[in-house]
């Protein structure tokens, strides 16, 4: 018998109030995880400089096309594998239980890296904003801890509480970017409006591969649509719609907004503006076209954008822990949900405590919140998630090879294979240029694998190895639980 505040995993379907999330709310939640304003402020200017220059907008379209291909197989298999658990459940059913457990451990590393890395950057942005406007010097880690505690508090509530907060924050971000885009278009921009960024000469200038790496990072988080299956309204229709809409809308946003940044200064001057101070390019653009009020609005919304990303990934990681605990690969205590709100409260508490602890450790080590914590940890996440997506593509083919049913050849073979080829290419690019993301260069200025890059990539390998070891131990000591591994994930 459960108490009034808790329910076991087996009672979750009765007491967790499933069916609260519709297509729009799931899209808002995963789009908020992409943190569009912070990507536009930080990643896009760096993509201009290190990638293919003003041809970067096309790379967002290319990355979006790859993720659409991936989504074809993803949603087809998710419609048949009705357990919640995201990549954990899909890979377990397709590539096997050992691969599924290994993937679940890698997913934990990925989303934890995002939460802590983004929190550190958020703490820095608030620190600078408070110091600049009020003259008060408060360390970045204090604000990062407050953000994590705030996300943890919301994580204890019903999932639709978080979705409402994320929707409001995302709408505010979109409105300010739309206003800036309209101002640039109406004024004619710095050198007149044109489609020059879409010209082949610009697309293939500089380093398109690096541009694609930066563009791919902007989509990380859309794959989390399947993790909300238990709480989705009519999941067989809601999840596919939300997945496709999330990719399409995020892709369109970045194509248009990055083109807007080029037009704001002109094709011949945009790179110079980005090179002068990539971190302030968006703020300078807002000040130029919307005035000081617009710049302040962007500063405030950049903070809310980062918090929205922390909250969104907090919810995703909670549900990964819940599903893994239900399957027996994490402690069973994490499989409990709140009887009234349906939230995985124990998972939220554990995640919050560990995340706060990591921030404090990084602060004690004297790590820079931006150049080190924010640059390093999301790099781990990008490589991890792309690798998981590649394994999911393989899982789709293997799963439908055993039981094709009435699923078309396009959905069960062609699209997954094409996405696998593209994802492997992306992974190779990320591995080649990973030291660029960590800031390690040789004497000639070329990226090289120093100790930081080796350690960060090694964390992913160790996580996968730990998952494999966990699965093998389960198979040897608890064969019945191992055999039922995938089926123990509750819808």
CSV table of C-alpha atoms in Angstrom, one decimal:
chain,number,residue,atom,x,y,z
A,1,UNK,CA,0.0,0.0,0.0
A,2,UNK,CA,1.3,3.4,-0.9
A,3,UNK,CA,1.3,6.6,1.1
A,4,UNK,CA,-0.7,9.6,0.0
A,5,UNK,CA,2.5,11.2,-1.4
A,6,UNK,CA,4.1,8.3,-3.4
A,7,UNK,CA,3.1,5.6,-5.8
A,8,UNK,CA,5.2,2.7,-7.0
A,9,UNK,CA,6.1,2.3,-10.7
A,10,UNK,CA,3.4,-0.4,-11.1
A,11,UNK,CA,0.8,2.1,-10.0
A,12,UNK,CA,2.1,4.9,-12.2
A,13,UNK,CA,-0.4,4.5,-15.0
A,14,UNK,CA,-3.3,4.8,-12.6
A,15,UNK,CA,-2.0,7.6,-10.4
A,16,UNK,CA,0.4,9.6,-12.6
A,17,UNK,CA,-2.4,11.3,-14.6
A,18,UNK,CA,-1.2,10.4,-18.1
A,19,UNK,CA,-2.5,12.2,-21.2
A,20,UNK,CA,-1.9,15.8,-20.1
A,21,UNK,CA,0.4,16.8,-22.9
A,22,UNK,CA,-0.8,17.5,-26.4
A,23,UNK,CA,1.3,18.1,-29.5
A,24,UNK,CA,1.8,21.8,-29.0
A,25,UNK,CA,3.0,21.5,-25.4
A,26,UNK,CA,5.5,18.7,-26.3
A,27,UNK,CA,6.8,20.8,-29.2
A,28,UNK,CA,7.2,23.8,-26.8
A,29,UNK,CA,9.1,21.7,-24.3
A,30,UNK,CA,11.6,20.2,-26.7
A,31,UNK,CA,12.0,23.5,-28.6
A,32,UNK,CA,12.7,25.2,-25.3
A,33,UNK,CA,15.4,22.6,-24.7
A,34,UNK,CA,17.1,23.9,-27.9
A,35,UNK,CA,17.4,27.3,-26.2
A,36,UNK,CA,16.9,29.1,-29.5
A,37,UNK,CA,17.9,32.6,-28.3
A,38,UNK,CA,21.1,31.3,-26.6
A,39,UNK,CA,22.0,29.4,-29.8
A,40,UNK,CA,21.5,32.5,-31.8
A,41,UNK,CA,23.6,34.5,-29.4
A,42,UNK,CA,26.4,32.1,-28.9
A,43,UNK,CA,26.6,29.2,-31.4
A,44,UNK,CA,25.6,31.0,-34.6
A,45,UNK,CA,28.4,33.7,-34.5
A,46,UNK,CA,31.0,30.9,-33.8
A,47,UNK,CA,29.5,29.0,-36.7
A,48,UNK,CA,30.1,32.0,-38.9
A,49,UNK,CA,33.7,32.3,-37.8
A,50,UNK,CA,34.8,28.6,-37.7
A,51,UNK,CA,32.3,27.1,-40.2
A,52,UNK,CA,31.3,28.2,-43.7
A,53,UNK,CA,30.9,31.9,-43.0
A,54,UNK,CA,27.7,33.5,-44.1
A,55,UNK,CA,26.6,30.2,-45.7
A,56,UNK,CA,25.8,28.9,-42.3
A,57,UNK,CA,22.0,29.2,-42.7
A,58,UNK,CA,22.1,26.4,-45.2
A,59,UNK,CA,23.8,24.1,-42.7
A,60,UNK,CA,20.8,24.4,-40.4
A,61,UNK,CA,18.6,23.2,-43.3
A,62,UNK,CA,21.0,20.3,-44.0
A,63,UNK,CA,21.0,19.3,-40.3
A,64,UNK,CA,17.3,19.6,-40.2
A,65,UNK,CA,16.9,17.3,-43.2
A,66,UNK,CA,19.1,14.7,-41.6
A,67,UNK,CA,17.0,14.8,-38.4
A,68,UNK,CA,13.8,14.6,-40.4
A,69,UNK,CA,15.2,11.4,-42.0
A,70,UNK,CA,16.0,10.1,-38.6
A,71,UNK,CA,12.6,10.9,-37.3
A,72,UNK,CA,10.9,8.7,-40.0
A,73,UNK,CA,12.3,5.5,-38.5
A,74,UNK,CA,12.1,6.9,-34.9
A,75,UNK,CA,8.4,7.5,-34.9
A,76,UNK,CA,7.6,4.4,-36.9
A,77,UNK,CA,9.3,2.2,-34.3
A,78,UNK,CA,8.0,4.3,-31.4
A,79,UNK,CA,4.4,3.6,-32.6
A,80,UNK,CA,5.1,-0.1,-32.2
A,81,UNK,CA,7.3,0.0,-29.1
A,82,UNK,CA,4.8,1.5,-26.7
A,83,UNK,CA,7.0,1.6,-23.6
A,84,UNK,CA,8.2,4.9,-22.4
A,85,UNK,CA,12.0,5.2,-21.9
A,86,UNK,CA,13.0,7.0,-25.1
A,87,UNK,CA,16.2,5.7,-26.7
A,88,UNK,CA,16.6,3.2,-23.9
A,89,UNK,CA,13.5,1.3,-24.8
A,90,UNK,CA,13.9,1.6,-28.6
A,91,UNK,CA,17.5,0.4,-28.6
A,92,UNK,CA,16.7,-2.5,-26.2
A,93,UNK,CA,13.9,-3.7,-28.5
A,94,UNK,CA,16.0,-3.3,-31.7
A,95,UNK,CA,19.7,-3.7,-31.1
A,96,UNK,CA,19.3,-5.8,-27.9
A,97,UNK,CA,19.3,-5.4,-24.1
A,98,UNK,CA,23.0,-4.9,-23.7
A,99,UNK,CA,23.0,-2.1,-26.2
A,100,UNK,CA,19.9,-0.6,-24.6
A,101,UNK,CA,21.5,-0.5,-21.2
A,102,UNK,CA,24.7,0.9,-22.6
A,103,UNK,CA,22.7,3.6,-24.4
A,104,UNK,CA,20.8,4.5,-21.3
A,105,UNK,CA,24.0,5.2,-19.4
A,106,UNK,CA,25.3,7.3,-22.3
A,107,UNK,CA,22.0,9.2,-22.3
A,108,UNK,CA,22.4,10.0,-18.6
A,109,UNK,CA,25.9,11.4,-19.3
A,110,UNK,CA,24.6,13.5,-22.2
A,111,UNK,CA,21.6,15.1,-20.5
A,112,UNK,CA,23.5,15.6,-17.2
A,113,UNK,CA,26.3,17.3,-19.2
A,114,UNK,CA,23.7,19.6,-20.8
A,115,UNK,CA,22.0,20.5,-17.6
A,116,UNK,CA,25.3,21.4,-15.7
A,117,UNK,CA,26.9,23.1,-18.7
A,118,UNK,CA,23.9,25.3,-19.4
A,119,UNK,CA,23.5,26.1,-15.8
A,120,UNK,CA,27.1,27.3,-15.6
A,121,UNK,CA,26.6,29.5,-18.6
A,122,UNK,CA,23.3,30.8,-17.1
A,123,UNK,CA,25.1,31.6,-13.9
A,124,UNK,CA,27.7,33.6,-15.7
A,125,UNK,CA,25.2,35.6,-17.8
A,126,UNK,CA,23.2,36.5,-14.6
A,127,UNK,CA,26.5,37.4,-12.8
A,128,UNK,CA,27.5,39.8,-15.6
A,129,UNK,CA,24.0,41.3,-15.9
A,130,UNK,CA,23.7,41.9,-12.2
A,131,UNK,CA,27.2,43.4,-11.9
A,132,UNK,CA,26.7,45.6,-15.0
A,133,UNK,CA,23.3,47.0,-14.0
A,134,UNK,CA,23.4,47.0,-10.2
A,135,UNK,CA,27.1,46.9,-9.4
A,136,UNK,CA,26.7,43.9,-7.2
A,137,UNK,CA,29.3,41.2,-7.5
A,138,UNK,CA,27.8,37.7,-6.9
A,139,UNK,CA,29.7,34.6,-8.1
A,140,UNK,CA,28.3,32.7,-11.1
A,141,UNK,CA,28.0,29.4,-9.3
A,142,UNK,CA,25.5,30.9,-6.8
A,143,UNK,CA,23.1,31.8,-9.7
A,144,UNK,CA,23.7,28.4,-11.3
A,145,UNK,CA,22.7,26.7,-8.0
A,146,UNK,CA,19.6,28.8,-7.8
A,147,UNK,CA,18.6,27.9,-11.3
A,148,UNK,CA,19.1,24.2,-10.6
A,149,UNK,CA,17.0,24.4,-7.4
A,150,UNK,CA,14.3,26.3,-9.3
A,151,UNK,CA,14.2,23.6,-12.0
A,152,UNK,CA,14.2,20.9,-9.3
A,153,UNK,CA,11.2,22.6,-7.6
A,154,UNK,CA,9.3,22.6,-10.9
A,155,UNK,CA,10.3,19.0,-11.5
A,156,UNK,CA,8.4,18.0,-8.4
A,157,UNK,CA,5.2,19.4,-9.9
A,158,UNK,CA,2.9,18.0,-12.6
A,159,UNK,CA,4.5,17.9,-16.0
A,160,UNK,CA,2.0,20.4,-17.4
A,161,UNK,CA,3.3,22.9,-14.9
A,162,UNK,CA,6.7,22.8,-16.5
A,163,UNK,CA,5.1,22.8,-19.9
A,164,UNK,CA,3.3,26.1,-19.2
A,165,UNK,CA,6.4,27.8,-17.9
A,166,UNK,CA,8.4,26.6,-20.9
A,167,UNK,CA,5.7,27.8,-23.3
A,168,UNK,CA,5.6,31.3,-21.9
A,169,UNK,CA,9.4,31.6,-22.0
A,170,UNK,CA,9.7,30.2,-25.5
A,171,UNK,CA,6.9,32.5,-26.9
A,172,UNK,CA,8.8,35.5,-25.4
A,173,UNK,CA,12.0,34.4,-27.1
A,174,UNK,CA,10.3,34.0,-30.4
A,175,UNK,CA,8.5,37.3,-30.2
A,176,UNK,CA,11.7,39.3,-29.7
A,177,UNK,CA,13.5,37.5,-32.6
A,178,UNK,CA,10.5,38.0,-34.8
A,179,UNK,CA,10.5,41.7,-33.9
A,180,UNK,CA,14.2,42.0,-34.7
A,181,UNK,CA,13.8,40.1,-38.0
A,182,UNK,CA,10.9,42.4,-39.0
A,183,UNK,CA,13.0,45.5,-38.1
A,184,UNK,CA,16.0,44.2,-40.2
A,185,UNK,CA,13.7,43.4,-43.2
A,186,UNK,CA,11.8,46.7,-43.1
A,187,UNK,CA,15.0,48.7,-42.8
A,188,UNK,CA,16.7,46.8,-45.6
A,189,UNK,CA,19.5,45.6,-43.5
A,190,UNK,CA,23.1,46.8,-43.6
A,191,UNK,CA,23.7,46.4,-47.3
A,192,UNK,CA,20.2,45.6,-48.7
A,193,UNK,CA,18.3,42.3,-48.5
A,194,UNK,CA,19.6,39.4,-50.5
A,195,UNK,CA,19.8,35.6,-50.8
A,196,UNK,CA,23.6,35.6,-51.0
A,197,UNK,CA,24.0,33.3,-47.9
A,198,UNK,CA,22.2,30.6,-50.0
A,199,UNK,CA,24.6,30.9,-53.0
A,200,UNK,CA,26.7,27.8,-53.6
A,201,UNK,CA,29.9,29.9,-53.4
A,202,UNK,CA,29.0,30.8,-49.8
A,203,UNK,CA,27.7,27.4,-48.8
A,204,UNK,CA,30.9,25.7,-49.7
A,205,UNK,CA,33.2,28.4,-48.5
A,206,UNK,CA,35.4,28.1,-45.4
A,207,UNK,CA,34.7,24.8,-43.6
A,208,UNK,CA,31.2,23.5,-44.3
A,209,UNK,CA,31.8,20.4,-42.2
A,210,UNK,CA,32.5,22.5,-39.1
A,211,UNK,CA,29.5,24.6,-39.9
A,212,UNK,CA,27.4,21.4,-40.0
A,213,UNK,CA,28.8,20.4,-36.5
A,214,UNK,CA,27.7,23.7,-35.1
A,215,UNK,CA,24.3,23.5,-36.8
A,216,UNK,CA,23.7,20.0,-35.5
A,217,UNK,CA,24.2,21.1,-31.9
A,218,UNK,CA,21.3,23.5,-32.2
A,219,UNK,CA,18.9,20.5,-32.6
A,220,UNK,CA,20.0,18.5,-29.6
A,221,UNK,CA,16.9,18.0,-27.5
A,222,UNK,CA,14.2,17.3,-30.2
A,223,UNK,CA,14.7,13.6,-29.8
A,224,UNK,CA,13.2,13.8,-26.3
A,225,UNK,CA,9.7,13.8,-27.7
A,226,UNK,CA,9.5,10.0,-27.3
A,227,UNK,CA,10.4,10.2,-23.6
A,228,UNK,CA,7.0,11.9,-22.8
A,229,UNK,CA,5.0,9.0,-24.2
A,230,UNK,CA,3.5,8.1,-20.7
A,231,UNK,CA,2.2,11.7,-20.3
A,232,UNK,CA,1.2,12.4,-23.9
A,233,UNK,CA,-2.4,12.6,-25.0
A,234,UNK,CA,-3.1,10.0,-27.6
A,235,UNK,CA,0.6,9.2,-28.0
A,236,UNK,CA,0.3,7.2,-31.2
A,237,UNK,CA,-0.6,10.5,-32.9
A,238,UNK,CA,0.9,13.1,-30.6
A,239,UNK,CA,4.5,11.9,-30.5
A,240,UNK,CA,5.0,11.7,-34.3
A,241,UNK,CA,3.4,15.1,-34.9
A,242,UNK,CA,5.5,16.6,-32.1
A,243,UNK,CA,8.7,15.1,-33.4
A,244,UNK,CA,8.3,16.3,-37.0
A,245,UNK,CA,7.0,19.7,-35.9
A,246,UNK,CA,9.9,20.2,-33.5
A,247,UNK,CA,12.5,19.5,-36.2
A,248,UNK,CA,10.8,21.6,-38.8
A,249,UNK,CA,10.1,24.6,-36.6
A,250,UNK,CA,13.6,24.6,-35.0
A,251,UNK,CA,15.2,24.3,-38.4
A,252,UNK,CA,13.2,27.1,-39.9
A,253,UNK,CA,13.9,29.3,-36.9
A,254,UNK,CA,17.6,29.0,-37.3
A,255,UNK,CA,17.7,29.3,-41.0
A,256,UNK,CA,15.7,32.6,-40.9
A,257,UNK,CA,17.3,34.0,-37.8
A,258,UNK,CA,20.9,33.3,-38.9
A,259,UNK,CA,20.1,34.8,-42.3
A,260,UNK,CA,18.7,37.9,-40.4
A,261,UNK,CA,22.0,38.3,-38.6
A,262,UNK,CA,23.9,38.3,-41.9
A,263,UNK,CA,21.5,40.8,-43.4
A,264,UNK,CA,21.6,43.1,-40.3
A,265,UNK,CA,25.2,43.9,-41.1
A,266,UNK,CA,25.5,42.9,-44.7
A,267,UNK,CA,27.3,40.0,-46.3
A,268,UNK,CA,30.6,41.8,-46.5
A,269,UNK,CA,30.6,43.0,-42.9
A,270,UNK,CA,28.8,40.3,-40.9
A,271,UNK,CA,31.9,38.2,-40.3
A,272,UNK,CA,33.9,41.2,-39.1
A,273,UNK,CA,31.2,42.0,-36.6
A,274,UNK,CA,31.2,38.3,-35.4
A,275,UNK,CA,35.0,38.3,-35.2
A,276,UNK,CA,35.1,41.5,-33.1
A,277,UNK,CA,33.0,39.9,-30.3
A,278,UNK,CA,31.0,36.8,-31.2
A,279,UNK,CA,29.3,36.8,-27.8
A,280,UNK,CA,27.8,40.3,-28.2
A,281,UNK,CA,26.8,40.1,-31.9
A,282,UNK,CA,23.1,39.5,-31.2
A,283,UNK,CA,23.0,42.2,-28.5
A,284,UNK,CA,24.7,44.7,-30.7
A,285,UNK,CA,22.3,43.9,-33.5
A,286,UNK,CA,19.3,44.3,-31.2
A,287,UNK,CA,20.6,47.6,-30.0
A,288,UNK,CA,21.1,48.8,-33.6
A,289,UNK,CA,17.6,47.9,-34.8
A,290,UNK,CA,15.4,47.9,-31.7
A,291,UNK,CA,17.3,50.4,-29.5
A,292,UNK,CA,18.5,50.1,-25.9
A,293,UNK,CA,15.1,48.6,-24.9
A,294,UNK,CA,15.5,45.8,-27.4
A,295,UNK,CA,19.0,45.1,-26.2
A,296,UNK,CA,17.8,44.8,-22.6
A,297,UNK,CA,14.9,42.6,-23.7
A,298,UNK,CA,17.4,40.3,-25.4
A,299,UNK,CA,19.6,40.2,-22.3
A,300,UNK,CA,16.6,39.3,-20.1
A,301,UNK,CA,15.2,36.7,-22.5
A,302,UNK,CA,18.7,35.2,-23.0
A,303,UNK,CA,18.6,34.4,-19.2
A,304,UNK,CA,15.0,32.9,-19.4
A,305,UNK,CA,16.0,31.0,-22.6
A,306,UNK,CA,18.9,29.3,-20.7
A,307,UNK,CA,16.6,28.5,-17.7
A,308,UNK,CA,14.0,27.1,-20.1
A,309,UNK,CA,16.7,24.7,-21.5
A,310,UNK,CA,17.8,23.7,-18.0
A,311,UNK,CA,14.2,23.0,-17.0
A,312,UNK,CA,13.4,21.0,-20.2
A,313,UNK,CA,16.5,18.8,-19.9
A,314,UNK,CA,15.7,18.4,-16.2
A,315,UNK,CA,12.4,16.9,-17.1
A,316,UNK,CA,13.9,14.6,-19.7
A,317,UNK,CA,16.6,13.3,-17.4
A,318,UNK,CA,14.0,12.6,-14.7
A,319,UNK,CA,12.1,10.4,-17.0
A,320,UNK,CA,15.2,8.6,-18.2
A,321,UNK,CA,16.0,7.8,-14.6
A,322,UNK,CA,12.4,6.7,-13.9
A,323,UNK,CA,12.4,4.3,-16.9
A,324,UNK,CA,15.9,2.9,-16.1
A,325,UNK,CA,14.8,2.3,-12.5
A,326,UNK,CA,11.6,0.5,-13.6
A,327,UNK,CA,13.8,-1.8,-15.7
A,328,UNK,CA,16.2,-2.5,-12.8
A,329,UNK,CA,19.3,-0.8,-14.2
A,330,UNK,CA,19.1,2.0,-11.6
A,331,UNK,CA,18.1,1.8,-7.9
A,332,UNK,CA,14.4,0.9,-7.5
A,333,UNK,CA,13.8,4.0,-5.3
A,334,UNK,CA,14.0,6.1,-8.5
A,335,UNK,CA,11.0,4.3,-9.9
A,336,UNK,CA,8.6,5.9,-7.5
A,337,UNK,CA,6.3,8.7,-8.7
A,338,UNK,CA,4.2,11.2,-6.7
A,339,UNK,CA,0.7,9.9,-6.2
A,340,UNK,CA,-0.9,13.3,-6.9
A,341,UNK,CA,1.3,15.0,-9.5
A,342,UNK,CA,2.7,11.9,-11.2
A,343,UNK,CA,6.2,13.4,-11.1
A,344,UNK,CA,9.3,11.2,-10.6
A,345,UNK,CA,10.1,13.1,-7.4
A,346,UNK,CA,13.0,10.9,-6.3
A,347,UNK,CA,14.7,11.1,-9.7
A,348,UNK,CA,14.2,14.9,-9.6
A,349,UNK,CA,15.7,15.1,-6.1
A,350,UNK,CA,18.7,13.0,-7.0
A,351,UNK,CA,19.3,14.8,-10.2
A,352,UNK,CA,19.2,18.2,-8.5
A,353,UNK,CA,21.5,17.2,-5.7
A,354,UNK,CA,24.1,15.8,-8.1
A,355,UNK,CA,23.9,18.7,-10.5
A,356,UNK,CA,24.4,21.2,-7.6
A,357,UNK,CA,27.3,19.2,-6.3
A,358,UNK,CA,29.0,19.3,-9.7
A,359,UNK,CA,28.6,23.0,-10.0
A,360,UNK,CA,30.1,23.5,-6.6
A,361,UNK,CA,33.0,21.2,-7.5
A,362,UNK,CA,33.7,23.1,-10.7
A,363,UNK,CA,33.6,26.3,-8.8
A,364,UNK,CA,36.1,25.0,-6.2
A,365,UNK,CA,38.4,23.9,-9.0
A,366,UNK,CA,38.3,27.4,-10.4
A,367,UNK,CA,37.0,26.4,-13.8
A,368,UNK,CA,35.7,29.2,-16.1
A,369,UNK,CA,31.9,28.8,-16.4
A,370,UNK,CA,31.9,29.6,-20.2
A,371,UNK,CA,35.3,28.8,-21.7
A,372,UNK,CA,35.6,25.5,-19.8
A,373,UNK,CA,32.3,24.2,-18.2
A,374,UNK,CA,29.9,25.4,-20.9
A,375,UNK,CA,32.3,24.6,-23.8
A,376,UNK,CA,33.3,21.2,-22.5
A,377,UNK,CA,30.1,19.6,-21.2
A,378,UNK,CA,27.7,20.3,-24.1
A,379,UNK,CA,30.4,18.9,-26.4
A,380,UNK,CA,30.1,15.6,-24.6
A,381,UNK,CA,26.3,15.8,-25.0
A,382,UNK,CA,26.5,16.5,-28.8
A,383,UNK,CA,28.7,13.6,-29.5
A,384,UNK,CA,26.7,11.3,-27.1
A,385,UNK,CA,23.3,12.2,-28.6
A,386,UNK,CA,24.5,11.8,-32.2
A,387,UNK,CA,25.9,8.4,-31.4
A,388,UNK,CA,22.7,7.3,-29.7
A,389,UNK,CA,20.7,8.5,-32.8
A,390,UNK,CA,23.0,6.4,-35.0
A,391,UNK,CA,22.3,3.3,-32.8
A,392,UNK,CA,18.6,4.0,-32.9
A,393,UNK,CA,18.7,4.0,-36.7
A,394,UNK,CA,20.4,0.6,-36.6
A,395,UNK,CA,17.8,-0.6,-34.1
A,396,UNK,CA,14.9,0.5,-36.4
A,397,UNK,CA,16.2,-1.7,-39.2
A,398,UNK,CA,16.8,-4.7,-37.0
A,399,UNK,CA,13.5,-4.4,-35.2
A,400,UNK,CA,11.4,-4.2,-38.4
A,401,UNK,CA,13.5,-6.9,-40.0
A,402,UNK,CA,12.1,-9.3,-37.4
A,403,UNK,CA,8.6,-8.0,-37.5
A,404,UNK,CA,7.9,-5.7,-40.5
A,405,UNK,CA,4.1,-5.8,-40.3
A,406,UNK,CA,2.5,-3.2,-42.6
A,407,UNK,CA,5.3,-0.6,-42.2
A,408,UNK,CA,6.6,0.6,-45.6
A,409,UNK,CA,10.1,-0.1,-46.9
A,410,UNK,CA,10.8,3.7,-46.7
A,411,UNK,CA,10.1,3.9,-43.0
A,412,UNK,CA,11.7,0.6,-41.9
A,413,UNK,CA,14.8,0.5,-44.1
A,414,UNK,CA,15.5,3.4,-46.6
A,415,UNK,CA,15.0,6.4,-44.3
A,416,UNK,CA,16.8,4.8,-41.3
A,417,UNK,CA,19.8,3.7,-43.5
A,418,UNK,CA,20.1,7.1,-45.1
A,419,UNK,CA,19.9,8.8,-41.7
A,420,UNK,CA,22.5,6.4,-40.3
A,421,UNK,CA,25.0,7.3,-43.1
A,422,UNK,CA,24.4,11.0,-42.5
A,423,UNK,CA,24.7,10.6,-38.7
A,424,UNK,CA,27.9,8.6,-38.9
A,425,UNK,CA,29.3,11.4,-41.1
A,426,UNK,CA,28.3,14.0,-38.5
A,427,UNK,CA,29.9,11.9,-35.8
A,428,UNK,CA,33.2,11.6,-37.7
A,429,UNK,CA,33.1,15.4,-38.2
A,430,UNK,CA,32.5,16.0,-34.5
A,431,UNK,CA,35.3,13.6,-33.6
A,432,UNK,CA,37.7,15.3,-36.0
A,433,UNK,CA,36.9,18.8,-34.8
A,434,UNK,CA,36.1,17.9,-31.1
A,435,UNK,CA,39.3,19.7,-29.9
A,436,UNK,CA,37.9,22.8,-31.6
A,437,UNK,CA,35.0,22.6,-29.3
A,438,UNK,CA,37.3,22.2,-26.2
A,439,UNK,CA,39.8,24.9,-27.4
A,440,UNK,CA,42.8,22.6,-27.8
A,441,UNK,CA,45.2,23.6,-30.7
A,442,UNK,CA,48.7,22.7,-31.6
A,443,UNK,CA,51.5,25.2,-32.4
A,444,UNK,CA,50.2,25.7,-35.9
A,445,UNK,CA,46.7,26.5,-34.7
A,446,UNK,CA,45.1,23.2,-35.7
A,447,UNK,CA,42.8,21.4,-33.3
A,448,UNK,CA,44.5,18.4,-31.7
A,449,UNK,CA,43.5,15.8,-29.1
A,450,UNK,CA,45.0,17.0,-25.8
A,451,UNK,CA,44.2,15.7,-22.4
A,452,UNK,CA,40.9,17.5,-22.1
A,453,UNK,CA,39.5,16.1,-25.3
A,454,UNK,CA,40.7,12.6,-24.5
A,455,UNK,CA,39.1,12.8,-21.0
A,456,UNK,CA,35.8,14.1,-22.3
A,457,UNK,CA,35.5,11.5,-25.1
A,458,UNK,CA,36.6,8.9,-22.6
A,459,UNK,CA,33.7,9.7,-20.3
A,460,UNK,CA,31.3,8.7,-23.0
A,461,UNK,CA,33.2,5.4,-23.6
A,462,UNK,CA,33.3,4.7,-19.9
A,463,UNK,CA,29.6,5.3,-19.6
A,464,UNK,CA,28.9,2.8,-22.4
A,465,UNK,CA,31.2,0.3,-20.9
A,466,UNK,CA,29.5,0.7,-17.5
A,467,UNK,CA,26.2,0.1,-19.1
A,468,UNK,CA,27.5,-3.1,-20.9
A,469,UNK,CA,28.9,-4.3,-17.6
A,470,UNK,CA,25.6,-3.6,-15.8
A,471,UNK,CA,23.7,-5.6,-18.4
A,472,UNK,CA,26.0,-8.5,-18.3
A,473,UNK,CA,25.8,-8.7,-14.5
A,474,UNK,CA,22.0,-8.7,-14.7
A,475,UNK,CA,22.1,-11.5,-17.3
A,476,UNK,CA,24.3,-13.6,-15.1
A,477,UNK,CA,22.8,-12.9,-11.7
A,478,UNK,CA,19.2,-12.0,-12.5
A,479,UNK,CA,18.3,-13.7,-15.8
A,480,UNK,CA,14.6,-13.3,-15.4
A,481,UNK,CA,14.8,-9.6,-14.9
A,482,UNK,CA,17.3,-9.4,-17.7
A,483,UNK,CA,15.0,-11.3,-20.1
A,484,UNK,CA,12.1,-9.0,-19.2
A,485,UNK,CA,14.3,-5.9,-19.4
A,486,UNK,CA,12.5,-4.0,-22.2
A,487,UNK,CA,9.0,-5.2,-21.3
A,488,UNK,CA,9.3,-3.9,-17.7
A,489,UNK,CA,9.3,-0.3,-19.0
A,490,UNK,CA,5.8,1.0,-18.2
A,491,UNK,CA,3.8,2.9,-20.8
